[in-house]
PDB file of C-alpha atoms in Angstrom:
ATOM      1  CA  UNK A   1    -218.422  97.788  37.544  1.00 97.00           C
ATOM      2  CA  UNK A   2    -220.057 101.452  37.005  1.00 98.00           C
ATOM      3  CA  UNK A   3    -217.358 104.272  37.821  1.00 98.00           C
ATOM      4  CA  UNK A   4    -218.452 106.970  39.565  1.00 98.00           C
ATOM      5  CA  UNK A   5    -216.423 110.402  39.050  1.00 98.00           C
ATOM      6  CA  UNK A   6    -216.894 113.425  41.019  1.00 98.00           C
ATOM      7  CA  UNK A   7    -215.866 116.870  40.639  1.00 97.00           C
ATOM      8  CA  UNK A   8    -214.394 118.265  42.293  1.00 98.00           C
ATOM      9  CA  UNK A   9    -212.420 116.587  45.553  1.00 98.00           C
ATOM     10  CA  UNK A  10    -212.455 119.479  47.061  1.00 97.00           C
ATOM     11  CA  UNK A  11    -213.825 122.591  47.244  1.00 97.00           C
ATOM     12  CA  UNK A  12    -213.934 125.605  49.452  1.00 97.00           C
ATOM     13  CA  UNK A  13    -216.411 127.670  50.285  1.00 97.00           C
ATOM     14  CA  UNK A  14    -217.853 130.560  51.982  1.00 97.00           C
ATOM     15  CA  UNK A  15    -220.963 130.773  54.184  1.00 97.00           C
ATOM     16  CA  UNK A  16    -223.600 132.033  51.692  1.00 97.00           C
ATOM     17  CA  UNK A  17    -222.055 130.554  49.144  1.00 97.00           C
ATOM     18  CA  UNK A  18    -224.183 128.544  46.009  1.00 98.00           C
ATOM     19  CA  UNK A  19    -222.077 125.054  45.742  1.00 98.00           C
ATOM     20  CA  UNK A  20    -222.776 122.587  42.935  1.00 98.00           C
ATOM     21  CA  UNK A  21    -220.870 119.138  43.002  1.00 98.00           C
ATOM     22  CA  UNK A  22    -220.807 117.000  39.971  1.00 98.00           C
ATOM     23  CA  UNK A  23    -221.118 113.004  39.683  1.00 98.00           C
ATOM     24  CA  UNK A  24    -220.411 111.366  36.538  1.00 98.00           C
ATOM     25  CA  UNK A  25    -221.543 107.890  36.013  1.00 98.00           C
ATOM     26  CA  UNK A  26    -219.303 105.413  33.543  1.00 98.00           C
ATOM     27  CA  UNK A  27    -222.657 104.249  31.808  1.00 98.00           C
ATOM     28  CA  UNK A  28    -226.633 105.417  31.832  1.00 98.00           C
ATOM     29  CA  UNK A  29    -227.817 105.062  35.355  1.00 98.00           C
ATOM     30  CA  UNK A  30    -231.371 106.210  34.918  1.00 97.00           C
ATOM     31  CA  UNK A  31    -231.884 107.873  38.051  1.00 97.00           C
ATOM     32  CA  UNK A  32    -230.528 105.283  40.450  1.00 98.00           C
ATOM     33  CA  UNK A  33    -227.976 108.025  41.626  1.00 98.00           C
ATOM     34  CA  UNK A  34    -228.140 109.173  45.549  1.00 98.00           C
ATOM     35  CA  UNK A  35    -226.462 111.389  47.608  1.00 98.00           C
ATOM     36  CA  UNK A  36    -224.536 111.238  51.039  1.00 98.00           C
ATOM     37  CA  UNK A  37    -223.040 113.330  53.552  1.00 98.00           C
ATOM     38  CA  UNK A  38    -220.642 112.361  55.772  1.00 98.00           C
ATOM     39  CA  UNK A  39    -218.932 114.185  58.644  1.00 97.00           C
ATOM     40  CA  UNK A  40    -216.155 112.997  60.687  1.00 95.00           C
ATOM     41  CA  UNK A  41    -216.835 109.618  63.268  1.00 94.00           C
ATOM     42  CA  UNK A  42    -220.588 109.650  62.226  1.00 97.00           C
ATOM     43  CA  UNK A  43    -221.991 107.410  59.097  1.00 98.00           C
ATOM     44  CA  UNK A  44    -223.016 108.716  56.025  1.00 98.00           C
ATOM     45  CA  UNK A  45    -226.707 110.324  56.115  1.00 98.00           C
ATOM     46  CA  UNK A  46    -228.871 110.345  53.029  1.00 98.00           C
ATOM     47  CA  UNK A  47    -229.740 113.700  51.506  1.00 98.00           C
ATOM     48  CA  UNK A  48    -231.261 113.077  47.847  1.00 98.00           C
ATOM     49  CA  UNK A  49    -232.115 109.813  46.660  1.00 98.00           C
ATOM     50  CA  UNK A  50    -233.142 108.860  43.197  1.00 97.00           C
ATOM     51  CA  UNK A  51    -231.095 111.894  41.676  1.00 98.00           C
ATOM     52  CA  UNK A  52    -233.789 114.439  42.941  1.00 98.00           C
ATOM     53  CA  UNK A  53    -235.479 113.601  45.687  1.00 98.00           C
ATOM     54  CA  UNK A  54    -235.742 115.250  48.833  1.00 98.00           C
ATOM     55  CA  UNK A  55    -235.379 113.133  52.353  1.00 98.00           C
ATOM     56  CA  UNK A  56    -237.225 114.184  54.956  1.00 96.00           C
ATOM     57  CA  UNK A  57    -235.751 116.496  57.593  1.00 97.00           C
ATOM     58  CA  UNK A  58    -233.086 117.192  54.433  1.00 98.00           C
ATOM     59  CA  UNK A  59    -232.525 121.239  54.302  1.00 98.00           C
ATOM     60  CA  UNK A  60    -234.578 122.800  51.479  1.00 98.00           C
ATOM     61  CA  UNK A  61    -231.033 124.618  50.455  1.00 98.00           C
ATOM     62  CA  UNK A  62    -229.938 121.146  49.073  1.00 98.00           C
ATOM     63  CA  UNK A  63    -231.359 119.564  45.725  1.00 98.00           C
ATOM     64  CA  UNK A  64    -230.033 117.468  42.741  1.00 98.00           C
ATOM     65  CA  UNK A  65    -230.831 116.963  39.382  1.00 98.00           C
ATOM     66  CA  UNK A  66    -229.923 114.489  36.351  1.00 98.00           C
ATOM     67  CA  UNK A  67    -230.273 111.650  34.589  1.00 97.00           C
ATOM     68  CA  UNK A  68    -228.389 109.293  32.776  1.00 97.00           C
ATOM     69  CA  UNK A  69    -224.821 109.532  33.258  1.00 98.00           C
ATOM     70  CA  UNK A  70    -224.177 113.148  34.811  1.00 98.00           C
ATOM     71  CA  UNK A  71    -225.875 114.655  37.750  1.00 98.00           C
ATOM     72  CA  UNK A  72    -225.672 117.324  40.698  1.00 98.00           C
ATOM     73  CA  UNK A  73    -225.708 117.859  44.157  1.00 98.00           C
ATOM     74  CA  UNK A  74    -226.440 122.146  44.615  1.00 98.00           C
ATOM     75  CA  UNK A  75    -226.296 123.607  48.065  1.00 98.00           C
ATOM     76  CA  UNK A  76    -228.219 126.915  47.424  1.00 98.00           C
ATOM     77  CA  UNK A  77    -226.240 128.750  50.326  1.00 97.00           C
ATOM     78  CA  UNK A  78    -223.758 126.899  52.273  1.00 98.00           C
ATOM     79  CA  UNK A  79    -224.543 126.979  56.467  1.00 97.00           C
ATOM     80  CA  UNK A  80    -221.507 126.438  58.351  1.00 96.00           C
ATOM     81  CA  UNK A  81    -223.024 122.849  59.252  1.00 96.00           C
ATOM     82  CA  UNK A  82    -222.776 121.403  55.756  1.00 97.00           C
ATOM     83  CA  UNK A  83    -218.969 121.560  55.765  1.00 94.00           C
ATOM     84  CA  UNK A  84    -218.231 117.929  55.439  1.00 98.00           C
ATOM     85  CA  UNK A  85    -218.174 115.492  52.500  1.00 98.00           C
ATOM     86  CA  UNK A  86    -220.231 114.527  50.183  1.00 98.00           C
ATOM     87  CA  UNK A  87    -220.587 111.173  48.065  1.00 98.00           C
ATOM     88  CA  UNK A  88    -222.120 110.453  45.537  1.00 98.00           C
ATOM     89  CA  UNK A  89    -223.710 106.535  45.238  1.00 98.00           C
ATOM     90  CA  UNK A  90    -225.072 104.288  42.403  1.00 98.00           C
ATOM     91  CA  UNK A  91    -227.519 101.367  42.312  1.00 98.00           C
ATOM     92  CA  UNK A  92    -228.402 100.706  38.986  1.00 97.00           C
ATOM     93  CA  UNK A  93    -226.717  97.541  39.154  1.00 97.00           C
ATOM     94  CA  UNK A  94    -224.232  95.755  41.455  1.00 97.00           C
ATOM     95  CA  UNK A  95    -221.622  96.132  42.809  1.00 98.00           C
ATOM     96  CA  UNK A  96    -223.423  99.885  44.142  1.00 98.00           C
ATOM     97  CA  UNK A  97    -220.335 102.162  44.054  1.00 98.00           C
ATOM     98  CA  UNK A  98    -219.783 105.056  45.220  1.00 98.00           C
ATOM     99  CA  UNK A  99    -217.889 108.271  43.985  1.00 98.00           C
ATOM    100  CA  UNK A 100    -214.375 109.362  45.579  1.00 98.00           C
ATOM    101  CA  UNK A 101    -215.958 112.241  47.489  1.00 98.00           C
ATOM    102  CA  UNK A 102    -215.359 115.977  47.634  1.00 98.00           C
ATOM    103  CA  UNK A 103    -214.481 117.888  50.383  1.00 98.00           C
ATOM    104  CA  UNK A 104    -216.007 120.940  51.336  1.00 98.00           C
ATOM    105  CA  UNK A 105    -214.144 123.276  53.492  1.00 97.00           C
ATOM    106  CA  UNK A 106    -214.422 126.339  54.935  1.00 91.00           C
ATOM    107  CA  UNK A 107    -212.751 129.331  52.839  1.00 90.00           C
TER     108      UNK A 107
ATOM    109  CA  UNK B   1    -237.805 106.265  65.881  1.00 95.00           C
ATOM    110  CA  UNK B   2    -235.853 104.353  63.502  1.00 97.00           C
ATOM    111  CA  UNK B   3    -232.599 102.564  64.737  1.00 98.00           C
ATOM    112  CA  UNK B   4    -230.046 100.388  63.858  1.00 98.00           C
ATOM    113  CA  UNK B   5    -227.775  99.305  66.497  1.00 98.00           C
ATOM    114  CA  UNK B   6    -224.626  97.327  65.664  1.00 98.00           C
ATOM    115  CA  UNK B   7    -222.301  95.488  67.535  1.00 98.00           C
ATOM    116  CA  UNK B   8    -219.314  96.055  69.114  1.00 98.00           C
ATOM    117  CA  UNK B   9    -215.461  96.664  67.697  1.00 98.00           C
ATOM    118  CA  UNK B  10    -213.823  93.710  67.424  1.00 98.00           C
ATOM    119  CA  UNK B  11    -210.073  92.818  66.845  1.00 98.00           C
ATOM    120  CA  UNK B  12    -209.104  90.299  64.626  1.00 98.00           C
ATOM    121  CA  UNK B  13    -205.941  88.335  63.389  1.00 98.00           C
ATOM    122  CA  UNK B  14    -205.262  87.598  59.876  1.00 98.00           C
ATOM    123  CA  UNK B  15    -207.307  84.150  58.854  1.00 98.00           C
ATOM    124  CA  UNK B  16    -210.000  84.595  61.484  1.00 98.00           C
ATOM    125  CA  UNK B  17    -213.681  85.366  60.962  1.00 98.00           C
ATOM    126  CA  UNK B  18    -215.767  88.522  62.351  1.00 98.00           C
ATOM    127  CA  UNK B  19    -219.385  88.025  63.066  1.00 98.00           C
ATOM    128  CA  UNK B  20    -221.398  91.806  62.839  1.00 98.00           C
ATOM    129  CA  UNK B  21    -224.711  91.860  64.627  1.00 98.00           C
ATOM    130  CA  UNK B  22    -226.943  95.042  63.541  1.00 98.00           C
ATOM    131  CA  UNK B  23    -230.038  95.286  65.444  1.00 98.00           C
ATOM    132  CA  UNK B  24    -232.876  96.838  63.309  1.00 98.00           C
ATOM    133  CA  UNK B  25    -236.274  99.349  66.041  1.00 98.00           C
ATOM    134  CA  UNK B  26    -238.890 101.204  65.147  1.00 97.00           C
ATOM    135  CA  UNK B  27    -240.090  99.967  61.722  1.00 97.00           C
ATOM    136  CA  UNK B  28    -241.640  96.921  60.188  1.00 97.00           C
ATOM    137  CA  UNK B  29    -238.650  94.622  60.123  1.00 97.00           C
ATOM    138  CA  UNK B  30    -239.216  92.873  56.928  1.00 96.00           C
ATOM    139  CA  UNK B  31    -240.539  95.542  55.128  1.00 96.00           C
ATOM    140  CA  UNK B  32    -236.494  97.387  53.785  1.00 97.00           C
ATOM    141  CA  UNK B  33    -233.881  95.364  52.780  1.00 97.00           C
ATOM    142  CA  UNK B  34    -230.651  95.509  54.710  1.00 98.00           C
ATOM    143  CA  UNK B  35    -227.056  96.722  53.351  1.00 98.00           C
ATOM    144  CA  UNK B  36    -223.839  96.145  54.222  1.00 98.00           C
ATOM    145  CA  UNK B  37    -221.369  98.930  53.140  1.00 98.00           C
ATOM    146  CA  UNK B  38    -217.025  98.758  54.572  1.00 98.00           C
ATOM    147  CA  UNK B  39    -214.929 102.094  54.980  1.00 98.00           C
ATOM    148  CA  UNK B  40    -211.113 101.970  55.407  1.00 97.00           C
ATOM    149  CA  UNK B  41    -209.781 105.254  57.277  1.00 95.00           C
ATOM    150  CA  UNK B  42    -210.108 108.011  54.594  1.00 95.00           C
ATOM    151  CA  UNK B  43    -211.509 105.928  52.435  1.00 97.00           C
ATOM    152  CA  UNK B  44    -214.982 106.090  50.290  1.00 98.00           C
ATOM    153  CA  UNK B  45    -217.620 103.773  51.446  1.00 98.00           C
ATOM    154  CA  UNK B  46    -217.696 100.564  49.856  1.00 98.00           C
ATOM    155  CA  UNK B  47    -221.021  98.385  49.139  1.00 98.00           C
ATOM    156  CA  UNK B  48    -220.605  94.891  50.346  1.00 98.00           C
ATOM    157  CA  UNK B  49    -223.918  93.217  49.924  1.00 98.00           C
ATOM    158  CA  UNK B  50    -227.941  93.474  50.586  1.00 98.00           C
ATOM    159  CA  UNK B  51    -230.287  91.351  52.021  1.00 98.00           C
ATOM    160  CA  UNK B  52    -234.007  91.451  51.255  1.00 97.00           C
ATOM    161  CA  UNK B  53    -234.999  90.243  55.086  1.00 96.00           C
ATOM    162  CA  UNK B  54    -238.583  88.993  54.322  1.00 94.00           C
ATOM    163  CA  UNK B  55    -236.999  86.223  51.726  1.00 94.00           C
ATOM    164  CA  UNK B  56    -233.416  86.182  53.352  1.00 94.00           C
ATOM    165  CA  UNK B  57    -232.317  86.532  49.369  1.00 96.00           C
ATOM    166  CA  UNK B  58    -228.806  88.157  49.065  1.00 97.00           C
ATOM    167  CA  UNK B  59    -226.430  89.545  46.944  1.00 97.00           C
ATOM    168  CA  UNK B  60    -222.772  90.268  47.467  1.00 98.00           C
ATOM    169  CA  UNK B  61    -220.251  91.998  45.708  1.00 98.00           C
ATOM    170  CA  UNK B  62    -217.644  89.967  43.787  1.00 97.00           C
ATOM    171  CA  UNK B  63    -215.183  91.367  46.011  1.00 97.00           C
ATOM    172  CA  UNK B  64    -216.344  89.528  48.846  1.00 95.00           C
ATOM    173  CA  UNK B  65    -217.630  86.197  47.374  1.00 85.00           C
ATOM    174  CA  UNK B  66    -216.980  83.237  49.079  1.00 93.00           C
ATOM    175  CA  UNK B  67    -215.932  85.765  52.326  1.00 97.00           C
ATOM    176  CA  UNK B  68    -219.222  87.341  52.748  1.00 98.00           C
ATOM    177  CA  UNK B  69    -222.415  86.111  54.435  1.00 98.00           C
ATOM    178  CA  UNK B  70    -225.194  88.091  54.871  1.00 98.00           C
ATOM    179  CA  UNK B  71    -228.218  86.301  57.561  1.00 98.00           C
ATOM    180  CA  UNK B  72    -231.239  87.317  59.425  1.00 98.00           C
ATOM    181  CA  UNK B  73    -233.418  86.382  62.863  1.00 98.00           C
ATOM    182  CA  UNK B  74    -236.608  87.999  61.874  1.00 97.00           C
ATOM    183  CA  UNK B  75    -238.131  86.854  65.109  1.00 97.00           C
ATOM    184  CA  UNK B  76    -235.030  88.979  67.137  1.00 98.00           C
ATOM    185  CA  UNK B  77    -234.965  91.369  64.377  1.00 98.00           C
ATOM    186  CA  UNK B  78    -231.566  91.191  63.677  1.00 98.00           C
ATOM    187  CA  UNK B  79    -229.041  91.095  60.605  1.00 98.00           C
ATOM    188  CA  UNK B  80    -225.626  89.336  60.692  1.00 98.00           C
ATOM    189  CA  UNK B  81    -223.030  90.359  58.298  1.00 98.00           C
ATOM    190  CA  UNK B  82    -219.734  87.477  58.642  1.00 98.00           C
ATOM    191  CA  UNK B  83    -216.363  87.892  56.673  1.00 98.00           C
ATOM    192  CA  UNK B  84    -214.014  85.563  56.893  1.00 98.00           C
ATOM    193  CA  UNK B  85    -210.519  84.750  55.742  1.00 98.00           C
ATOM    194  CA  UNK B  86    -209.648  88.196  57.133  1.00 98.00           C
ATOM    195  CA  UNK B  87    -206.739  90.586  55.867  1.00 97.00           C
ATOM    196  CA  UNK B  88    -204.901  93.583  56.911  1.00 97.00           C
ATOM    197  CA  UNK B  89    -207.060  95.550  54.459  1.00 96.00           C
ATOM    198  CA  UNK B  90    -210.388  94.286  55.962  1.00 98.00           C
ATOM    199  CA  UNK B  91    -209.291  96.923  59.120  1.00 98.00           C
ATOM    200  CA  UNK B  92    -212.365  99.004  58.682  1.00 98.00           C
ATOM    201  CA  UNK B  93    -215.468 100.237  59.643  1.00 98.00           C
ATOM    202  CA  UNK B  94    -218.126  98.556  58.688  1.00 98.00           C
ATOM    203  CA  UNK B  95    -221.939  99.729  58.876  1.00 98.00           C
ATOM    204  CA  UNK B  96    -225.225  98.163  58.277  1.00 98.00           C
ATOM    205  CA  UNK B  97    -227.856 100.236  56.573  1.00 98.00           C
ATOM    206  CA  UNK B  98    -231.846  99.941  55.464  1.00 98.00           C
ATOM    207  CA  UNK B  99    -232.356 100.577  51.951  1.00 97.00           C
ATOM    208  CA  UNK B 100    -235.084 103.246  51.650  1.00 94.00           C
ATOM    209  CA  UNK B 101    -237.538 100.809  49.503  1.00 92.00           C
ATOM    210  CA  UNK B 102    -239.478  98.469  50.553  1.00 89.00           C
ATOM    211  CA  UNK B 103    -238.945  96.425  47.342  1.00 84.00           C
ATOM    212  CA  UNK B 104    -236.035  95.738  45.022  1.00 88.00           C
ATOM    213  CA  UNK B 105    -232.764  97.730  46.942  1.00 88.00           C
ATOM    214  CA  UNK B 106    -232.025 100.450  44.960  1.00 91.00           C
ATOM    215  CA  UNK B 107    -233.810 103.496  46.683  1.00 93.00           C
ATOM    216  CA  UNK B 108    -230.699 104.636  48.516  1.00 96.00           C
ATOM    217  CA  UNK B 109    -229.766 103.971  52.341  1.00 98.00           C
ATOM    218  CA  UNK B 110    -232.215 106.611  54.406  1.00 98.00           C
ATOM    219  CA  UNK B 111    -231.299 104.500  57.970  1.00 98.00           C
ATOM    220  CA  UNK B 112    -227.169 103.320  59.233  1.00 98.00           C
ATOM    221  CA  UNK B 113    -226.222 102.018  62.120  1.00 98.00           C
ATOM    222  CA  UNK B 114    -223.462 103.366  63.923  1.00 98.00           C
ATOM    223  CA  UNK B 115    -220.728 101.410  62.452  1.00 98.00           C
ATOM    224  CA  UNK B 116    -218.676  98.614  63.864  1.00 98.00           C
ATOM    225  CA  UNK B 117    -214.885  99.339  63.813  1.00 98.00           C
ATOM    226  CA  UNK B 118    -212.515  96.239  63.052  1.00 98.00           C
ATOM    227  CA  UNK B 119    -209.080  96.062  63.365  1.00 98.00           C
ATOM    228  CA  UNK B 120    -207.248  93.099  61.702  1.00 98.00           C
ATOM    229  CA  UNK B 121    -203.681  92.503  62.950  1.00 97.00           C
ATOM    230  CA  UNK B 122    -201.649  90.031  64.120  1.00 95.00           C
TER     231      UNK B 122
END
């Protein structure tokens, strides 16, 4: 199975604030690498899939980059609605997995 | 609108089966495959399996195979997730989700339902 390591599992942060939150795949992923946030009671909603792109109705503030094996989730300034957590997800080949998470609180 | 509506929270004891019911609106049914993705409390989500709903093929993680079954009514547009054999550590909650491709599922899961708590205890 790919391992999926973020950095790091928590993180806190100011409102204004640039936040970057790395993901570290075991092997190459191409660009099969997506990213999720999840606030408490409520699923996980989709931000950036296929390491960069955009979903609609996504906040321009967020973006990612990478490929390969290391990528980024970068939250240009931080609104006090993005405190939550984010995950990072593979699905360049099964089982998907996803990364442990990090935690962004409020400083 | 898009929606996904699941079914409700169930309660289980050890050794039974639960039966998941996620109810797809507002898109072309056949057109996204369907995941299935389990999160214990405080957990990280976990990816269980996909269906592609026009040809009902599946794939399921080794985790859950020969516990997992993943079906579909097109005509009620409607995906069933069943686990059986259930454990203490199956007490999750347990969503359904469209994969944001209309081919091969790998784009990412754009659409989830609202998630299905199960408790397993005796």
């Amino acid at each position: 199975d790919i391992q999926m390591t973020q950095s790091p599992s928590s993180q806190s942060a100011s409102v204004g604030d640039r936040v970057i939150i790395s993901c570290r795949a075991s092997q190459p992923i191409d660009t099969f690498l997506h990213w999720y946030q999840e606030k408490p009671g409520t699923a996980p909603r989709l931000l950036i899939s296929g390491a960069s792109g955009l979903q609609s109705g996504v906040p321009s503030r967020f973006s990612g980059s990478g490929s390969g094996a290391d990528f980024s989730l970068t939250i240009s300034s931080v609104r006090p609605e993005d405190f939550a957590t984010y995950y990072c997800q593979q699905t360049y080949s099964t089982p998907y997995t996803f990364g442990r998470g990090t935690l962004l609180e409020i400083k | 609108q898009v929606h996904l509506v699941q079914s409700g929270a169930e309660v289980k004891k050890p050794g039974a089966a639960v039966k998941i019911s996620c109810q797809a609106s507002g898109y072309s049914f056949t057109d996204h495959p369907i995941h299935w993705v389990r999160q214990a409390p405080g957990q990280r989500p976990e990816w269980m399996g996909w269906i592609i709903v026009n040809s009902g093929g599946t794939r399921y993680s080794q985790k859950f195979q020969g516990r997992l079954t993943i079906t579909k009514d097109i005509s009620a547009r409607v995906v069933y997730m069943e686990l059986t054999g259930l454990r203490s550590d199956d007490t999750a909650t347990f969503y359904c989700a469209r994969d944001g491709g209309t081919a091969w599922p790998h784009h990412g899961m754009d659409v989830w339902g609202q998630g299905t708590t199960v408790t397993v205890s005796s």
